[in-house]
Amino acid sequence: MTQEANVTETLESPESVEHHHEPETKEVATDDRVVEEPEVVTVSEEPVASSENTAEDQIKAAHEKTKEYYERMLRISAEFENYKKRSAREMDSFRKFANESILKDLLPVVDNLERAISSSAAAQGADQCITEGVDLTLKEILRVLARYGVNPVEAQGKPFDPGIHEAVMQQESEEVPENTVLTEFQRGYTLHERILRPAMVVVSKAKQA
């Protein structure tokens, strides 16, 4: 009995019971500032040759673009020069032939004056003063026409040229080669390099055997 009581006391004795205390945690005051860790920047090292190729490509592209602009400028400049030349030719042609219809209408007047002179020269007893006056008038009109570029076409004794001669008939002849102008019925005229009126002529042909 005594031993059981001792055992009981021993078990219930506070010294015999192990008290496991958890370690006390102390709050450590921390600074309110947030410390950010620096970002690590990863630099990708590209090969130097790749950068050089890119620069060369850019230079080449710029060179091609410059060449394209230069060629375009040359084309525009050439077109503008052609335009100026064409405009100058058109203006010159306009000045030359602007009075074509009026000058052509004056030719019958010249024809009548020439006929009057021929008739008075053939007629006996014609007034010499009148004939001289008509002749002076004809010469003055011809000078005015020449000042505007109107000149007579040579026909008598010349080879027939369909560009400036108009054949009204053919006549056999042994004195001149075939297709030679024998007679001029009406004088032709040119206005600068353009035919204003063809000459009406008689053309020779070979005699038939």
mmCIF file of C-alpha atoms in Angstrom:
data_model
loop_
_atom_site.group_PDB
_atom_site.id
_atom_site.type_symbol
_atom_site.label_atom_id
_atom_site.label_comp_id
_atom_site.label_asym_id
_atom_site.label_seq_id
_atom_site.Cartn_x
_atom_site.Cartn_y
_atom_site.Cartn_z
ATOM 1 C CA MET A 1 0.000 0.000 0.000
ATOM 2 C CA THR A 2 2.749 2.307 0.843
ATOM 3 C CA GLN A 3 4.558 1.535 -2.409
ATOM 4 C CA GLU A 4 1.442 2.197 -4.524
ATOM 5 C CA ALA A 5 1.001 5.547 -2.817
ATOM 6 C CA ASN A 6 4.546 6.488 -3.608
ATOM 7 C CA VAL A 7 4.144 5.515 -7.207
ATOM 8 C CA THR A 8 0.987 7.550 -7.435
ATOM 9 C CA GLU A 9 2.655 10.553 -5.921
ATOM 10 C CA THR A 10 5.535 10.177 -8.234
ATOM 11 C CA LEU A 11 3.276 10.097 -11.259
ATOM 12 C CA GLU A 12 1.235 13.053 -10.105
ATOM 13 C CA SER A 13 4.170 15.106 -8.935
ATOM 14 C CA PRO A 14 4.517 18.273 -10.974
ATOM 15 C CA GLU A 15 8.241 17.850 -11.157
ATOM 16 C CA SER A 16 7.833 14.527 -12.867
ATOM 17 C CA VAL A 17 5.609 15.930 -15.614
ATOM 18 C CA GLU A 18 7.512 17.443 -18.523
ATOM 19 C CA HIS A 19 6.047 20.653 -19.716
ATOM 20 C CA HIS A 20 6.822 21.304 -23.402
ATOM 21 C CA HIS A 21 6.635 25.003 -23.981
ATOM 22 C CA GLU A 22 6.553 26.276 -27.592
ATOM 23 C CA PRO A 23 9.219 28.809 -28.228
ATOM 24 C CA GLU A 24 7.996 32.344 -28.071
ATOM 25 C CA THR A 25 7.905 34.187 -31.357
ATOM 26 C CA LYS A 26 8.854 37.763 -31.211
ATOM 27 C CA GLU A 27 7.541 40.103 -33.866
ATOM 28 C CA VAL A 28 10.357 41.847 -35.492
ATOM 29 C CA ALA A 29 9.486 45.257 -36.711
ATOM 30 C CA THR A 30 10.302 45.488 -40.331
ATOM 31 C CA ASP A 31 10.765 48.561 -42.398
ATOM 32 C CA ASP A 32 7.706 49.594 -44.417
ATOM 33 C CA ARG A 33 9.822 50.235 -47.497
ATOM 34 C CA VAL A 34 9.550 47.635 -50.217
ATOM 35 C CA VAL A 35 12.850 46.651 -51.563
ATOM 36 C CA GLU A 36 12.487 45.677 -55.180
ATOM 37 C CA GLU A 37 14.972 43.362 -56.571
ATOM 38 C CA PRO A 38 16.605 44.742 -59.751
ATOM 39 C CA GLU A 39 15.370 43.197 -62.968
ATOM 40 C CA VAL A 40 17.869 41.160 -64.759
ATOM 41 C CA VAL A 41 18.017 42.261 -68.400
ATOM 42 C CA THR A 42 19.121 39.560 -70.695
ATOM 43 C CA VAL A 43 20.974 40.958 -73.677
ATOM 44 C CA SER A 44 20.876 38.708 -76.664
ATOM 45 C CA GLU A 45 24.105 39.081 -78.437
ATOM 46 C CA GLU A 46 23.496 38.823 -82.182
ATOM 47 C CA PRO A 47 26.319 38.046 -84.472
ATOM 48 C CA VAL A 48 28.126 41.101 -85.853
ATOM 49 C CA ALA A 49 27.848 39.742 -89.365
ATOM 50 C CA SER A 50 24.032 39.889 -89.190
ATOM 51 C CA SER A 51 24.103 43.607 -88.293
ATOM 52 C CA GLU A 52 26.509 44.308 -91.118
ATOM 53 C CA ASN A 53 24.283 42.477 -93.591
ATOM 54 C CA THR A 54 21.267 44.487 -92.453
ATOM 55 C CA ALA A 55 23.142 47.764 -92.950
ATOM 56 C CA GLU A 56 24.303 46.669 -96.394
ATOM 57 C CA ASP A 57 20.744 45.749 -97.363
ATOM 58 C CA GLN A 58 19.496 49.153 -96.252
ATOM 59 C CA ILE A 59 22.225 50.933 -98.220
ATOM 60 C CA LYS A 60 21.465 48.826 -101.277
ATOM 61 C CA ALA A 61 17.729 49.546 -101.002
ATOM 62 C CA ALA A 62 18.415 53.277 -100.644
ATOM 63 C CA HIS A 63 20.698 53.157 -103.688
ATOM 64 C CA GLU A 64 18.041 51.409 -105.769
ATOM 65 C CA LYS A 65 15.430 53.950 -104.673
ATOM 66 C CA THR A 66 17.732 56.835 -105.571
ATOM 67 C CA LYS A 67 18.388 55.272 -108.974
ATOM 68 C CA GLU A 68 14.658 54.861 -109.548
ATOM 69 C CA TYR A 69 13.976 58.513 -108.672
ATOM 70 C CA TYR A 70 16.840 59.666 -110.910
ATOM 71 C CA GLU A 71 15.568 57.664 -113.894
ATOM 72 C CA ARG A 72 12.061 58.973 -113.306
ATOM 73 C CA MET A 73 13.402 62.522 -113.223
ATOM 74 C CA LEU A 74 15.220 61.935 -116.528
ATOM 75 C CA ARG A 75 12.032 60.623 -118.145
ATOM 76 C CA ILE A 76 10.001 63.574 -116.918
ATOM 77 C CA SER A 77 12.691 65.987 -118.102
ATOM 78 C CA ALA A 78 12.801 64.330 -121.545
ATOM 79 C CA GLU A 79 9.014 64.405 -121.821
ATOM 80 C CA PHE A 80 8.984 68.081 -120.880
ATOM 81 C CA GLU A 81 11.647 68.885 -123.492
ATOM 82 C CA ASN A 82 9.649 67.002 -126.138
ATOM 83 C CA TYR A 83 6.545 68.896 -125.075
ATOM 84 C CA LYS A 84 8.338 72.230 -125.453
ATOM 85 C CA LYS A 85 9.661 71.283 -128.896
ATOM 86 C CA ARG A 86 6.258 70.037 -130.017
ATOM 87 C CA SER A 87 4.586 73.208 -128.742
ATOM 88 C CA ALA A 88 7.175 75.342 -130.534
ATOM 89 C CA ARG A 89 6.585 73.441 -133.795
ATOM 90 C CA GLU A 90 2.831 73.783 -133.456
ATOM 91 C CA MET A 91 3.129 77.497 -132.739
ATOM 92 C CA ASP A 92 5.476 77.982 -135.685
ATOM 93 C CA SER A 93 3.117 76.050 -137.946
ATOM 94 C CA PHE A 94 0.203 78.150 -136.732
ATOM 95 C CA ARG A 95 2.053 81.379 -137.504
ATOM 96 C CA LYS A 96 3.028 80.143 -140.968
ATOM 97 C CA PHE A 97 -0.367 78.900 -142.070
ATOM 98 C CA ALA A 98 -2.808 81.026 -140.082
ATOM 99 C CA ASN A 99 -3.478 83.217 -143.152
ATOM 100 C CA GLU A 100 -3.596 80.336 -145.628
ATOM 101 C CA SER A 101 -7.241 80.783 -146.627
ATOM 102 C CA ILE A 102 -6.895 84.555 -147.129
ATOM 103 C CA LEU A 103 -3.727 84.199 -149.183
ATOM 104 C CA LYS A 104 -5.336 81.510 -151.305
ATOM 105 C CA ASP A 105 -8.293 83.799 -152.010
ATOM 106 C CA LEU A 106 -5.884 86.434 -153.358
ATOM 107 C CA LEU A 107 -4.500 84.123 -156.042
ATOM 108 C CA PRO A 108 -7.432 84.612 -158.473
ATOM 109 C CA VAL A 109 -6.786 88.360 -158.244
ATOM 110 C CA VAL A 110 -3.198 87.727 -159.296
ATOM 111 C CA ASP A 111 -4.433 85.531 -162.152
ATOM 112 C CA ASN A 112 -6.729 88.269 -163.436
ATOM 113 C CA LEU A 113 -3.982 90.881 -163.307
ATOM 114 C CA GLU A 114 -1.645 88.593 -165.253
ATOM 115 C CA ARG A 115 -4.327 87.990 -167.882
ATOM 116 C CA ALA A 116 -4.980 91.717 -168.155
ATOM 117 C CA ILE A 117 -1.300 92.399 -168.781
ATOM 118 C CA SER A 118 -1.076 89.620 -171.376
ATOM 119 C CA SER A 119 -4.187 90.866 -173.167
ATOM 120 C CA SER A 120 -3.048 94.490 -173.230
ATOM 121 C CA ALA A 121 0.364 93.479 -174.537
ATOM 122 C CA ALA A 122 -1.227 91.525 -177.391
ATOM 123 C CA ALA A 123 -3.817 94.189 -178.226
ATOM 124 C CA GLN A 124 -2.898 97.021 -180.549
ATOM 125 C CA GLY A 125 -3.399 100.565 -179.383
ATOM 126 C CA ALA A 126 -3.625 99.645 -175.695
ATOM 127 C CA ASP A 127 -3.000 102.413 -173.231
ATOM 128 C CA GLN A 128 0.579 101.999 -172.106
ATOM 129 C CA CYS A 129 -0.009 103.833 -168.844
ATOM 130 C CA ILE A 130 -2.819 101.486 -167.853
ATOM 131 C CA THR A 131 -0.704 98.472 -168.692
ATOM 132 C CA GLU A 132 2.172 99.778 -166.618
ATOM 133 C CA GLY A 133 -0.173 100.538 -163.729
ATOM 134 C CA VAL A 134 -1.590 97.019 -163.774
ATOM 135 C CA ASP A 135 1.915 95.579 -163.948
ATOM 136 C CA LEU A 136 3.025 97.621 -160.936
ATOM 137 C CA THR A 137 -0.049 96.485 -159.005
ATOM 138 C CA LEU A 138 0.709 92.850 -159.829
ATOM 139 C CA LYS A 139 4.326 93.168 -158.712
ATOM 140 C CA GLU A 140 3.281 94.799 -155.441
ATOM 141 C CA ILE A 141 0.793 92.028 -154.675
ATOM 142 C CA LEU A 142 3.441 89.398 -155.438
ATOM 143 C CA ARG A 143 5.860 91.129 -153.047
ATOM 144 C CA VAL A 144 3.236 91.098 -150.294
ATOM 145 C CA LEU A 145 2.525 87.420 -150.910
ATOM 146 C CA ALA A 146 6.245 86.620 -150.836
ATOM 147 C CA ARG A 147 6.552 88.408 -147.492
ATOM 148 C CA TYR A 148 4.001 85.957 -146.099
ATOM 149 C CA GLY A 149 5.763 82.943 -147.620
ATOM 150 C CA VAL A 150 3.788 82.597 -150.868
ATOM 151 C CA ASN A 151 5.986 81.831 -153.887
ATOM 152 C CA PRO A 152 5.199 80.665 -157.446
ATOM 153 C CA VAL A 153 5.826 77.066 -158.483
ATOM 154 C CA GLU A 154 8.247 76.493 -161.345
ATOM 155 C CA ALA A 155 6.535 74.468 -164.033
ATOM 156 C CA GLN A 156 7.463 75.392 -167.608
ATOM 157 C CA GLY A 157 10.025 72.917 -168.988
ATOM 158 C CA LYS A 158 10.299 71.042 -165.661
ATOM 159 C CA PRO A 159 9.680 67.322 -165.149
ATOM 160 C CA PHE A 160 6.110 66.660 -164.134
ATOM 161 C CA ASP A 161 5.741 66.442 -160.337
ATOM 162 C CA PRO A 162 2.298 65.320 -159.143
ATOM 163 C CA GLY A 163 3.014 66.933 -155.789
ATOM 164 C CA ILE A 164 3.043 70.458 -157.235
ATOM 165 C CA HIS A 165 1.637 70.022 -160.758
ATOM 166 C CA GLU A 166 -1.844 69.112 -161.907
ATOM 167 C CA ALA A 167 -1.957 67.692 -165.438
ATOM 168 C CA VAL A 168 -5.037 68.815 -167.347
ATOM 169 C CA MET A 169 -4.000 67.113 -170.599
ATOM 170 C CA GLN A 170 -1.164 65.330 -172.395
ATOM 171 C CA GLN A 171 0.398 66.313 -175.694
ATOM 172 C CA GLU A 172 2.704 64.356 -177.977
ATOM 173 C CA SER A 173 6.133 65.881 -178.388
ATOM 174 C CA GLU A 174 9.502 64.868 -179.805
ATOM 175 C CA GLU A 175 11.315 67.963 -178.598
ATOM 176 C CA VAL A 176 11.277 67.200 -174.878
ATOM 177 C CA PRO A 177 11.411 63.989 -172.838
ATOM 178 C CA GLU A 178 8.194 62.312 -171.854
ATOM 179 C CA ASN A 179 6.373 63.699 -168.790
ATOM 180 C CA THR A 180 7.781 67.190 -169.211
ATOM 181 C CA VAL A 181 5.630 70.267 -168.628
ATOM 182 C CA LEU A 182 4.955 71.866 -172.008
ATOM 183 C CA THR A 183 2.512 74.598 -171.114
ATOM 184 C CA GLU A 184 1.321 76.225 -167.918
ATOM 185 C CA PHE A 185 -2.368 77.086 -167.899
ATOM 186 C CA GLN A 186 -2.490 78.413 -164.374
ATOM 187 C CA ARG A 187 0.425 79.201 -162.118
ATOM 188 C CA GLY A 188 0.797 77.272 -158.909
ATOM 189 C CA TYR A 189 1.947 78.604 -155.537
ATOM 190 C CA THR A 190 3.448 77.276 -152.336
ATOM 191 C CA LEU A 191 2.982 78.608 -148.819
ATOM 192 C CA HIS A 192 6.322 77.980 -147.149
ATOM 193 C CA GLU A 193 6.895 74.234 -147.669
ATOM 194 C CA ARG A 194 3.201 73.446 -148.258
ATOM 195 C CA ILE A 195 1.491 73.509 -151.631
ATOM 196 C CA LEU A 196 -1.074 76.300 -151.672
ATOM 197 C CA ARG A 197 -2.310 75.657 -155.204
ATOM 198 C CA PRO A 198 -0.899 73.229 -157.777
ATOM 199 C CA ALA A 199 0.038 74.468 -161.224
ATOM 200 C CA MET A 200 -2.329 73.420 -164.007
ATOM 201 C CA VAL A 201 -0.131 72.169 -166.838
ATOM 202 C CA VAL A 202 0.061 70.278 -170.119
ATOM 203 C CA VAL A 203 2.411 67.291 -169.995
ATOM 204 C CA SER A 204 4.336 65.780 -172.897
ATOM 205 C CA LYS A 205 4.059 62.184 -174.002
ATOM 206 C CA ALA A 206 5.878 60.084 -176.564
ATOM 207 C CA LYS A 207 4.511 59.942 -180.088
ATOM 208 C CA GLN A 208 2.769 56.754 -181.020
ATOM 209 C CA ALA A 209 4.428 54.831 -183.821
#
